[in-house]
Coordinates of C-alpha atoms and ligand atoms in Angstrom, one line a residue:
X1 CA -66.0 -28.6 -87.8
X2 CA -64.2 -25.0 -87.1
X3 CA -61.7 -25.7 -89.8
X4 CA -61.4 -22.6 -91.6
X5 CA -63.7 -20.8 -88.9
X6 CA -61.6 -17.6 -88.6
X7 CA -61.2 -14.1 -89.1
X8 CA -65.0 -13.9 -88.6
X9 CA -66.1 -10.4 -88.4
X10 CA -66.7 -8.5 -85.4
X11 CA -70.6 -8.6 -84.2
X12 CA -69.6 -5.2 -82.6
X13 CA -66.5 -2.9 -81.8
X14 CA -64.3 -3.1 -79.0
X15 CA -64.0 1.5 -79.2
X16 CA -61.6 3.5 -77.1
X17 CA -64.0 5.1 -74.9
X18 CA -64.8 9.1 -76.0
X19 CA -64.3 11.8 -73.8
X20 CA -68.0 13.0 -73.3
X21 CA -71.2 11.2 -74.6
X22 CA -74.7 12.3 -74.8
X23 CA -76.1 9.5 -72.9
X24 CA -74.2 6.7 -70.9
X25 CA -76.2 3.9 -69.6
X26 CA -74.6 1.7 -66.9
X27 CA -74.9 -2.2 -67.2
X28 CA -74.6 -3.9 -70.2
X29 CA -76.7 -6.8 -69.6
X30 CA -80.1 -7.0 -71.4
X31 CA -81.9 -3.7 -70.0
X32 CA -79.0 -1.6 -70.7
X33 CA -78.2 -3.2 -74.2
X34 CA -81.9 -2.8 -75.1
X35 CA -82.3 1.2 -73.5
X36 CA -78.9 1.5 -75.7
X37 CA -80.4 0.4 -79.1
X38 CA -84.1 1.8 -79.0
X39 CA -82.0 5.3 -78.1
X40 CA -80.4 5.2 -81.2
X41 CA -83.0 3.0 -83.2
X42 CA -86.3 5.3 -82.2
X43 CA -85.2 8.5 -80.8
X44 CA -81.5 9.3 -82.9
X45 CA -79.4 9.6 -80.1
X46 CA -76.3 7.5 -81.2
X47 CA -73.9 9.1 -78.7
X48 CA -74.4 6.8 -76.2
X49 CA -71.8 5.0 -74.4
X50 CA -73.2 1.2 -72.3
X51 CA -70.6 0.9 -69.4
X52 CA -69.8 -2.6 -67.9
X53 CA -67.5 -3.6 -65.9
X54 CA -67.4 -7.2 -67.4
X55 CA -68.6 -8.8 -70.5
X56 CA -72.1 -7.6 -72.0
X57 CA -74.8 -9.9 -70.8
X58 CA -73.3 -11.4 -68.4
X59 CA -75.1 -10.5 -65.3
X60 CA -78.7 -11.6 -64.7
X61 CA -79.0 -11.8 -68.3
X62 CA -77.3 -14.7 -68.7
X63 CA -78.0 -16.3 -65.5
X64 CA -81.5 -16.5 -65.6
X65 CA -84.5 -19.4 -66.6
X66 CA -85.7 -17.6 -69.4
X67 CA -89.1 -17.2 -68.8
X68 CA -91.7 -15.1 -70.5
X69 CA -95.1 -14.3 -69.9
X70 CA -96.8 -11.0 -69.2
X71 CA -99.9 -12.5 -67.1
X72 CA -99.3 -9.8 -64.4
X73 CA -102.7 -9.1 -61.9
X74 CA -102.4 -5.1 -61.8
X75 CA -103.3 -2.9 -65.1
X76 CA -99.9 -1.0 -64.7
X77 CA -97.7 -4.2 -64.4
X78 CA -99.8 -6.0 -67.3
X79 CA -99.7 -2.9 -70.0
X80 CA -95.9 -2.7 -69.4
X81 CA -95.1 -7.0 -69.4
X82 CA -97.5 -6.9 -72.4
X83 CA -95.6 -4.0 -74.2
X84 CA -92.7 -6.3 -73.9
X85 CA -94.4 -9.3 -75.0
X86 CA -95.4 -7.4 -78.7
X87 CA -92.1 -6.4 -78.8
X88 CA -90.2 -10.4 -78.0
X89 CA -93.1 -11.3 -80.8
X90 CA -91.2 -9.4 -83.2
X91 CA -87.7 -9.4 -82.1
X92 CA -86.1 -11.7 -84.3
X93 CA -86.9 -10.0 -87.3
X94 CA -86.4 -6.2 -85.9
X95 CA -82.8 -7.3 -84.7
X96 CA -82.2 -9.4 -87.9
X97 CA -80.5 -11.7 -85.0
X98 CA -82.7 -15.4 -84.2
X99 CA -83.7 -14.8 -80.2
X100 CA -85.0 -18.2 -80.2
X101 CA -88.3 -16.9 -78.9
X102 CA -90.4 -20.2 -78.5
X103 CA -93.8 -19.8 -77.2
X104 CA -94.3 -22.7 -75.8
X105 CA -96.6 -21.2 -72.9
X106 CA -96.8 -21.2 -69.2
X107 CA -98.3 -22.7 -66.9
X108 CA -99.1 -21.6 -63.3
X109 CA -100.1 -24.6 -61.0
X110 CA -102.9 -23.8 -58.5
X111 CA -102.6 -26.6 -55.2
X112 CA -105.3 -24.6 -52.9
X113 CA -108.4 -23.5 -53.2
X114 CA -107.1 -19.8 -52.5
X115 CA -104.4 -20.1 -55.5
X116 CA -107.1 -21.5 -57.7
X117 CA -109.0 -18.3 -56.5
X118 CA -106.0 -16.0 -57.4
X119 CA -105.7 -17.3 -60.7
X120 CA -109.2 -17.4 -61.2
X121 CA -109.2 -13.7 -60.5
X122 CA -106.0 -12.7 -62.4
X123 CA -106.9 -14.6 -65.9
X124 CA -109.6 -12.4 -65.6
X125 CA -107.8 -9.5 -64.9
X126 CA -105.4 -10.3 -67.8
X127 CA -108.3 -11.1 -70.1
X128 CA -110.0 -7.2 -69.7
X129 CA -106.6 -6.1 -70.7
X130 CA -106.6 -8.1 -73.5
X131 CA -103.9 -10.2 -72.2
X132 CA -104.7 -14.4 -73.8
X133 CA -105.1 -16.4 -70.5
X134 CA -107.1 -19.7 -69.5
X135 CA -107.9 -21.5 -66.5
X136 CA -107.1 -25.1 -66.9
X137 CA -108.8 -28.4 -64.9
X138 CA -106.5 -31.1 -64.5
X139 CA -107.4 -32.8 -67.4
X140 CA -106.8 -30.2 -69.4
X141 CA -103.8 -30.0 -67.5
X142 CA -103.2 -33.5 -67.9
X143 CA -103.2 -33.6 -71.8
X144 CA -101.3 -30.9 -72.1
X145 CA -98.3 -32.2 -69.3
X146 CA -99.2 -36.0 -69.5
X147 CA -96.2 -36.7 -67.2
X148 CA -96.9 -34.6 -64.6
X149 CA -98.4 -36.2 -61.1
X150 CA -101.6 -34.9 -61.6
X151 CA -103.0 -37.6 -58.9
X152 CA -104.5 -37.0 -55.7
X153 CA -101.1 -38.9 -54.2
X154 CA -99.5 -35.9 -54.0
X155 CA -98.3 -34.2 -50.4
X156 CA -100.2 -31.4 -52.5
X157 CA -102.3 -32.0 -55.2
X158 CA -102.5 -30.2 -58.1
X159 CA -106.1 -28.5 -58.4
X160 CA -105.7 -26.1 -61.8
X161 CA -103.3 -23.7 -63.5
X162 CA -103.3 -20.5 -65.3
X163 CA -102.4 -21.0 -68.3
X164 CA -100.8 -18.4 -70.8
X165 CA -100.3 -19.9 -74.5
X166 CA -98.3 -16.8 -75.8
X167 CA -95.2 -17.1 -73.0
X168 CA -92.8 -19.1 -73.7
X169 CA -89.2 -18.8 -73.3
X170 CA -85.9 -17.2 -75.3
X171 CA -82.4 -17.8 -75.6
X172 CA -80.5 -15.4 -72.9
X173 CA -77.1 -14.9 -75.1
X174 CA -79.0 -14.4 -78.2
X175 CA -81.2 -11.5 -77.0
X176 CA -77.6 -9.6 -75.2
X177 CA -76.0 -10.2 -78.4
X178 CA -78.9 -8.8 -80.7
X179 CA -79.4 -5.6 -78.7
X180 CA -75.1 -4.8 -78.8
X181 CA -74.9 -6.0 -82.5
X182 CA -77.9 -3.5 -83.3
X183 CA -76.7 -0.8 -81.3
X184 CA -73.1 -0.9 -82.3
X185 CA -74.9 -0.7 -86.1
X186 CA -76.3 2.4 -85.2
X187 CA -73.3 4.0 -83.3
X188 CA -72.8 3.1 -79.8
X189 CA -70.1 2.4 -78.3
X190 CA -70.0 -1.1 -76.0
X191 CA -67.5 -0.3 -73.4
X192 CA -66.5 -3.8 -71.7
X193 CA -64.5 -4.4 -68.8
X194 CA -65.2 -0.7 -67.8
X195 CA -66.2 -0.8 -63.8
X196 CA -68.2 2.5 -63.0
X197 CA -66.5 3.8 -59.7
X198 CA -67.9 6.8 -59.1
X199 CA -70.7 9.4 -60.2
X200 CA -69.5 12.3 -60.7
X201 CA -71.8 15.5 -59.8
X202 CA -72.1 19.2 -60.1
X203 CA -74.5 20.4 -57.3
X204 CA -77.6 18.0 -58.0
X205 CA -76.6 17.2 -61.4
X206 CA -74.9 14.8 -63.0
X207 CA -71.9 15.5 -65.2
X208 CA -70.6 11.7 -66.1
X209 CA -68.9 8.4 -64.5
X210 CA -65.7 7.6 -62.5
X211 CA -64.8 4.5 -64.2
X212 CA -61.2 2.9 -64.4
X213 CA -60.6 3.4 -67.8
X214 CA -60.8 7.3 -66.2
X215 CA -63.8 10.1 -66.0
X216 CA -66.4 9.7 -68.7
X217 CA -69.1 12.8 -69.0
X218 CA -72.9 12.8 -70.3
X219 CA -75.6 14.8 -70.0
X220 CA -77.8 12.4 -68.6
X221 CA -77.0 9.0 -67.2
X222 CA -78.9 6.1 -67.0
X223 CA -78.1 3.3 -64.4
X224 CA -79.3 -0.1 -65.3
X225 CA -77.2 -2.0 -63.4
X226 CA -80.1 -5.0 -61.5
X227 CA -78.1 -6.5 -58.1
X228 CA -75.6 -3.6 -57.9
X229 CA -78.3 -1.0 -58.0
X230 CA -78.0 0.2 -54.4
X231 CA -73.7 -0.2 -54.7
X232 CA -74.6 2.2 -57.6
X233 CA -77.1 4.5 -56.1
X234 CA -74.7 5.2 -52.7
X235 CA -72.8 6.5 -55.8
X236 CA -74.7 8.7 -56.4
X237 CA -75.4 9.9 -52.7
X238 CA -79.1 8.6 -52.3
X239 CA -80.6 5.1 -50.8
X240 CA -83.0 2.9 -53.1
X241 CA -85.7 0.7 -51.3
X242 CA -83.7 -2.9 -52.8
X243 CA -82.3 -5.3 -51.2
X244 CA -79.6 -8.1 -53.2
X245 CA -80.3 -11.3 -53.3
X246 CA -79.1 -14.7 -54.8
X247 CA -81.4 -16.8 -56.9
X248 CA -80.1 -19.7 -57.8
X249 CA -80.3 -22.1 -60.9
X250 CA -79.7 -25.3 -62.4
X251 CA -80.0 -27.5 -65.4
X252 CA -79.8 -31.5 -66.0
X253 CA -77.9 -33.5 -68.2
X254 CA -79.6 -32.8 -71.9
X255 CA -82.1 -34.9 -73.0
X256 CA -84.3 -35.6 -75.7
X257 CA -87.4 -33.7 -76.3
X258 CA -89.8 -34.0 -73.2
X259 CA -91.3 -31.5 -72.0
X260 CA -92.9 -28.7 -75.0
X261 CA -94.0 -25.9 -72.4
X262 CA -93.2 -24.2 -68.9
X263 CA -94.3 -25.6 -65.7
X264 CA -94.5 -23.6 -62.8
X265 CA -95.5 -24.0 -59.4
X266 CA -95.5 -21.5 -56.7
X267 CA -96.6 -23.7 -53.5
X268 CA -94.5 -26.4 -54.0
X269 CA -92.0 -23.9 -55.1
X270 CA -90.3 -24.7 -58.0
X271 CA -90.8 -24.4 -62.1
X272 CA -88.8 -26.3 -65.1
X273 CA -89.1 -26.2 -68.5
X274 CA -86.7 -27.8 -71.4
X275 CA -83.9 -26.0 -73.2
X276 CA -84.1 -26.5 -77.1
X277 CA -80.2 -27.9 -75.9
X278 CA -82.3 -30.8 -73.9
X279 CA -81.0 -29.9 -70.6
X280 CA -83.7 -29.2 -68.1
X281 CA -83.8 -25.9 -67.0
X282 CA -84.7 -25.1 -63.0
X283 CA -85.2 -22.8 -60.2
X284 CA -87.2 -21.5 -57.2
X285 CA -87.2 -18.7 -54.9
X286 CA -84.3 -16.2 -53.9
X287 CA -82.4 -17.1 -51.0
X288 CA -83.4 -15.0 -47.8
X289 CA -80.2 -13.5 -47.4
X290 CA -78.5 -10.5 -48.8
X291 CA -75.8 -10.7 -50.6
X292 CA -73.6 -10.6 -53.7
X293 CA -71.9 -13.9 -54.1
X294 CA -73.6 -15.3 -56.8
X295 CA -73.7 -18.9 -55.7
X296 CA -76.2 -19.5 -53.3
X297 CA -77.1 -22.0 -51.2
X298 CA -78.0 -25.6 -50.6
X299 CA -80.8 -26.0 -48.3
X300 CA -82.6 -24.0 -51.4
X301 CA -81.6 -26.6 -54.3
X302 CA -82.8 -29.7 -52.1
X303 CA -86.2 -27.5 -51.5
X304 CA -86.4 -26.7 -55.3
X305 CA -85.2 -30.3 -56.7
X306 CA -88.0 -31.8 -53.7
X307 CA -91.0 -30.1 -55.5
X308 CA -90.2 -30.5 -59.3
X309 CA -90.2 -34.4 -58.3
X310 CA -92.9 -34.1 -56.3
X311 CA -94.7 -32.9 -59.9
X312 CA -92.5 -35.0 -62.1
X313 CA -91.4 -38.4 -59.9
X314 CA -89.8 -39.4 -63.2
X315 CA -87.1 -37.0 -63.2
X316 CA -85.9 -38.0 -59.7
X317 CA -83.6 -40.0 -62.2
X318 CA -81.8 -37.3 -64.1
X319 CA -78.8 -36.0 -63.2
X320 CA -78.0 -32.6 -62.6
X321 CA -75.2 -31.2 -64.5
X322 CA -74.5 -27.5 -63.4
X323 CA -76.0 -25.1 -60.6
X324 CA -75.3 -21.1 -60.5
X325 CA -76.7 -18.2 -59.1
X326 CA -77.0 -14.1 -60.0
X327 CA -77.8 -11.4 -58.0
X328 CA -81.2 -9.9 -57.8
X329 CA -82.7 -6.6 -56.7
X330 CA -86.2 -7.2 -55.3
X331 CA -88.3 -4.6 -54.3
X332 CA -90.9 -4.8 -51.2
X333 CA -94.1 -4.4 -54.4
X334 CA -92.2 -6.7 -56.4
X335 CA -92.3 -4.4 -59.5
X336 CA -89.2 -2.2 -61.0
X337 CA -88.2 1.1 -60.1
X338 CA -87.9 3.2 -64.0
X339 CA -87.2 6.8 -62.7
X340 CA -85.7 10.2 -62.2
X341 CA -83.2 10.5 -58.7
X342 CA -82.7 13.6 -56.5
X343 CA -79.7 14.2 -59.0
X344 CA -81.0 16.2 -62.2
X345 CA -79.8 14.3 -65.0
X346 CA -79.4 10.9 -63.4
X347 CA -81.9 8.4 -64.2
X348 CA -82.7 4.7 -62.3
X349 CA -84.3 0.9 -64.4
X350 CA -83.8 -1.7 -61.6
X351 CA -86.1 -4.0 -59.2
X352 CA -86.7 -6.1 -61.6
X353 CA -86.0 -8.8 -59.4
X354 CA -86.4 -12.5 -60.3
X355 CA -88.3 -11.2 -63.1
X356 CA -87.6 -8.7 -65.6
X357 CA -85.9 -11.0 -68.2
X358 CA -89.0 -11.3 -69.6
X359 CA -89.0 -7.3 -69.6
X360 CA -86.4 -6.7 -71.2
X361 CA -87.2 -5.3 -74.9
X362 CA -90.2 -3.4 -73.0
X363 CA -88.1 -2.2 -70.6
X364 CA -85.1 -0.8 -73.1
X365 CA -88.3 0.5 -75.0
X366 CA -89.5 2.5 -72.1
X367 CA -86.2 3.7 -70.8
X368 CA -84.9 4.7 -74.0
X369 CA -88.0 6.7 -74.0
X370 CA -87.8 8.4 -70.7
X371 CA -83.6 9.6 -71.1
X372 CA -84.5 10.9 -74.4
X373 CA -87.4 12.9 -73.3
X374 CA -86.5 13.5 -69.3
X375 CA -89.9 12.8 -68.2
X376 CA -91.1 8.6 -68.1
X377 CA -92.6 7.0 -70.9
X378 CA -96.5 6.5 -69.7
X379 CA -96.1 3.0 -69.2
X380 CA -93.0 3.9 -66.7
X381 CA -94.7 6.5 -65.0
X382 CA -96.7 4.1 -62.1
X383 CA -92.9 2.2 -61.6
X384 CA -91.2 6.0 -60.5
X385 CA -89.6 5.8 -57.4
X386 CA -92.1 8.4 -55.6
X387 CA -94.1 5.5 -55.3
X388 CA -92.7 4.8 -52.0
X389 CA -93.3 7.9 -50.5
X390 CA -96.8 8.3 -52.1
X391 CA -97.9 4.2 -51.3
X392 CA -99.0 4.0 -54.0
X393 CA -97.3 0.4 -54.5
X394 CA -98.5 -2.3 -57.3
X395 CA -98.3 -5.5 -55.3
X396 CA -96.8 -7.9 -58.3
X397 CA -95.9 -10.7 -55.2
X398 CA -99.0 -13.3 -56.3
X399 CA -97.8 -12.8 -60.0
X400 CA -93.9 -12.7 -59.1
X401 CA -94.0 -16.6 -59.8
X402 CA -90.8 -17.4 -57.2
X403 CA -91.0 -16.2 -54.2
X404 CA -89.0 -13.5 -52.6
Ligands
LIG1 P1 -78.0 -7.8 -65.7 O1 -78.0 -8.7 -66.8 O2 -77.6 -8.3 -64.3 O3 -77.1 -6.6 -66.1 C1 -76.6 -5.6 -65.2 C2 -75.1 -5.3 -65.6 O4 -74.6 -4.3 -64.8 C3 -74.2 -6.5 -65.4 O5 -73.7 -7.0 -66.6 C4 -73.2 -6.0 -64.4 O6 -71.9 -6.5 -64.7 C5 -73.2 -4.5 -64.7 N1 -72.7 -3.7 -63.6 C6 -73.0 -3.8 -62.3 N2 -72.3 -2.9 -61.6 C7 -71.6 -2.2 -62.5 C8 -70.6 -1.1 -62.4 N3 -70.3 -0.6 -61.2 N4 -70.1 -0.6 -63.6 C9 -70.4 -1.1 -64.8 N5 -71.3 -2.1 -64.9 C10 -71.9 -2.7 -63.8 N6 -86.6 -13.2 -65.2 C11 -87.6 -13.6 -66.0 O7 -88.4 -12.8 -66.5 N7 -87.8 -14.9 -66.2 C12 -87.0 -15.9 -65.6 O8 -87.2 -17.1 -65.9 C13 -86.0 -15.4 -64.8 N8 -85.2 -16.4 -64.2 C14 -84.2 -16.0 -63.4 C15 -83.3 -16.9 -62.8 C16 -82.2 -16.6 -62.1 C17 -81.3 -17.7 -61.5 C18 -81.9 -15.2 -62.0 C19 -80.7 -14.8 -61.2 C20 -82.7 -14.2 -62.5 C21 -83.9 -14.6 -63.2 N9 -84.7 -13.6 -63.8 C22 -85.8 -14.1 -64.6 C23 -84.5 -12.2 -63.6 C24 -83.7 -11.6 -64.7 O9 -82.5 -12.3 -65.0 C25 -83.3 -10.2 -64.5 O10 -84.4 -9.4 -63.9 C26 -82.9 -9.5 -65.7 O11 -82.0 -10.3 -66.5 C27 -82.1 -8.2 -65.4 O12 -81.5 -7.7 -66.5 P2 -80.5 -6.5 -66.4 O13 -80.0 -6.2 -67.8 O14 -81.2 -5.4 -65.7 O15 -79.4 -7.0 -65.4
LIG2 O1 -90.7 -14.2 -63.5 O2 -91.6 -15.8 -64.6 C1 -90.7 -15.4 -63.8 C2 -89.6 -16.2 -63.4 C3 -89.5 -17.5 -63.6 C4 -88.4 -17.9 -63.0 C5 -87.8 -16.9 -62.5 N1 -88.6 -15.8 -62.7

């Protein structure tokens, strides 16, 4: 089928790297890619330089279950989850590059009277922010998952879900590959297999990267750079409230179509939903420990594979195919850090934890936003770092959907 399949053009440059640049963002995985192209695309600034020390998108970015929704409880969590959202609705067509945004929706299983509470209180919460969300009963439930174990057999029955029609999910490579392609239209340079080693620093400002390709320069830097955050912020001589941690992930063998929509459970702690490639697509909570091997660990997979057949006894028959894990950089509120640093210049977009994929348009958007003005977007503003010295925290655990 790939007779004659060569010579095909470049989707973007492979550039010597320039001696200075006006903006350098650290991490090519989705943020970065995204912060690289809405600098360029909305605010002209197409000297700019993304810095990875692999291959772009392959961090979290192309580790992760894909999952989008922006049914967060909190008005400052919602507005920015939703920005994204508008954005993945039209992301296809502004990239001219097929995301494979499907929105199949999400569901939120409730197995207690105090989760049914909690999602009673944030559809409502969603719904004054103009967010679509519905409380489902299990026969609503029911029609819409028919094979799910919606019995009373269960070790814990399921009572209700939340239920978000517009989420959905989108294909990881795609959305990397449609934010370099459009960014390397408009200028920037991708700069692969480019480590960052070292910020360098004039006083408290920032004059560029230590890399080993040698010393890059900017103006301002913006680090995007999820699990390695802290590595990156030690850097930079300053300590980020993170801590690294694997999440793991696995699919089956492919199937044919059957399962249309995302099921997620956070007591029984797992979720699934099915790839348009017919594998199914899995995962649960972080592991507890630190670290930054991304593999993970068993005892987690058995607790994950227990609850998806605890929902769907049916699948205890498929065979799982491939497991994997990425680093990710949770926060104690379980919302990102978007901010200035102590060094002038030097900018932070991390925390997102086990769930910014679902961020990441909205989060390029608002990044791109606050290096080209130096001051946060307004929707970044609640997620600066100061937030941990003023307490004023936005609590995103009960929304977080996998525990950590
Ligand atoms: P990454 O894609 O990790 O990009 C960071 C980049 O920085 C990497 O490419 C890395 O190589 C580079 N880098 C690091 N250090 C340096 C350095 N020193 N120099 C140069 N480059 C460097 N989110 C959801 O919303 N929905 C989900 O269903 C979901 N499922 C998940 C499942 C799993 C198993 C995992 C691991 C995560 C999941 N997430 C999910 C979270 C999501 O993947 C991340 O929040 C998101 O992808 C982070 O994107 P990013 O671009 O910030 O990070
Ligand atoms: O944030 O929705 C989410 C999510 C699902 C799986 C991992 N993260």
């Amino acid at each position: 089928a790939l007779t004659y399949h060569e010579n095909w053009q470049r989707a973007w440059r492979n550039p010597t790297p320039k001696k200075k640049y006006d903006v350098i963002v650290v991490g090519g995985g989705g943020h970065g890619l995204a912060t690289a192209y809405y600098l360029a695309k909305e605010h002209g600034i197409t000297n700019v330089a993304v810095v990875e020390k692999g291959w772009l998108g392959g961090g979290n970015t192309a580790r992760n279950t894909t999952i989008v929704r922006s049914n967060y409880l909190w008005d400052e969590a919602a507005w920015l989850y939703e920005h994204a959202m508008k954005l993945w609705e039209g992301l296809s067509q502004d990239l001219n590059y097929n995301v494979m945004y499907s929105q199949r929706g999400v569901m939120n299983l409730g197995h207690t009277l105090q989760d049914m509470r909690d999602i009673h209180r944030r559809v409502n919460a969603n719904r004054l922010n103009g967010i679509d969300g519905e409380v489902l009963d299990i026969k609503q439930i029911q029609e819409i998952v028919p094979m799910m174990d919606c019995s009373k057999n269960t070790r814990y029955p399921i009572m209700g879900a939340s239920w978000q029609p517009r989420g959905g999910v989108a294909r990881h490579d795609a959305v990397a590959w449609g934010f370099a392609r459009g960014a390397d239209a408009l200028g920037v340079d991708m700069l692969q297999q480019t480590e960052v080693t070292g910020i360098r620093k004039s006083g408290n400002k920032v004059l560029g990267v230590e890399t080993n390709r040698g010393f890059i320069a900017a103006d301002t830097v913006g680090v995007v750079t999820a699990g390695n955050s802290g590595v990156l912020a030690k850097m930079a001589g300053f300590q980020l409230p993170i801590e690294s941690h694997p999440l793991q992930a696995l699919v089956s063998e492919p199937m044919k179509p059957i399962l249309d929509t995302v099921v997620m459970s956070n007591k029984v702690h797992g979720y699934v939903s099915q790839s348009d490639k017919g594998d199914l697509v899995i995962g649960a909570g972080i592991d507890g420990y630190n670290g930054y091997g991304q593999r993970g660990s068993y005892s987690t997979i058995e607790h994950t594979l227990q609850a998806i057949v605890e929902l769907f006894p049916m699948f205890s028959r498929v065979r799982m195919n491939r497991q994997w894990g990425g680093i990710v950089d949770t926060c104690p509120d379980a919302c990102p850090i978007i901010s200035a640093t102590p060094v002038g210049g030097l900018f932070f977009n991390c925390g997102w934890g086990t769930g910014g994929f679902k961020a990441t348009p909205g989060s390029g958007n608002v990044f791109a936003a606050t290096l080209a003005a130096g001051k946060p977007h307004p929707l970044a503003a609640p997620f600066s770092i100061d937030r941990f010295i003023s307490g004023k925290l936005i609590d995103e655990h009960g929304a977080a959907g996998v525990a950590h």
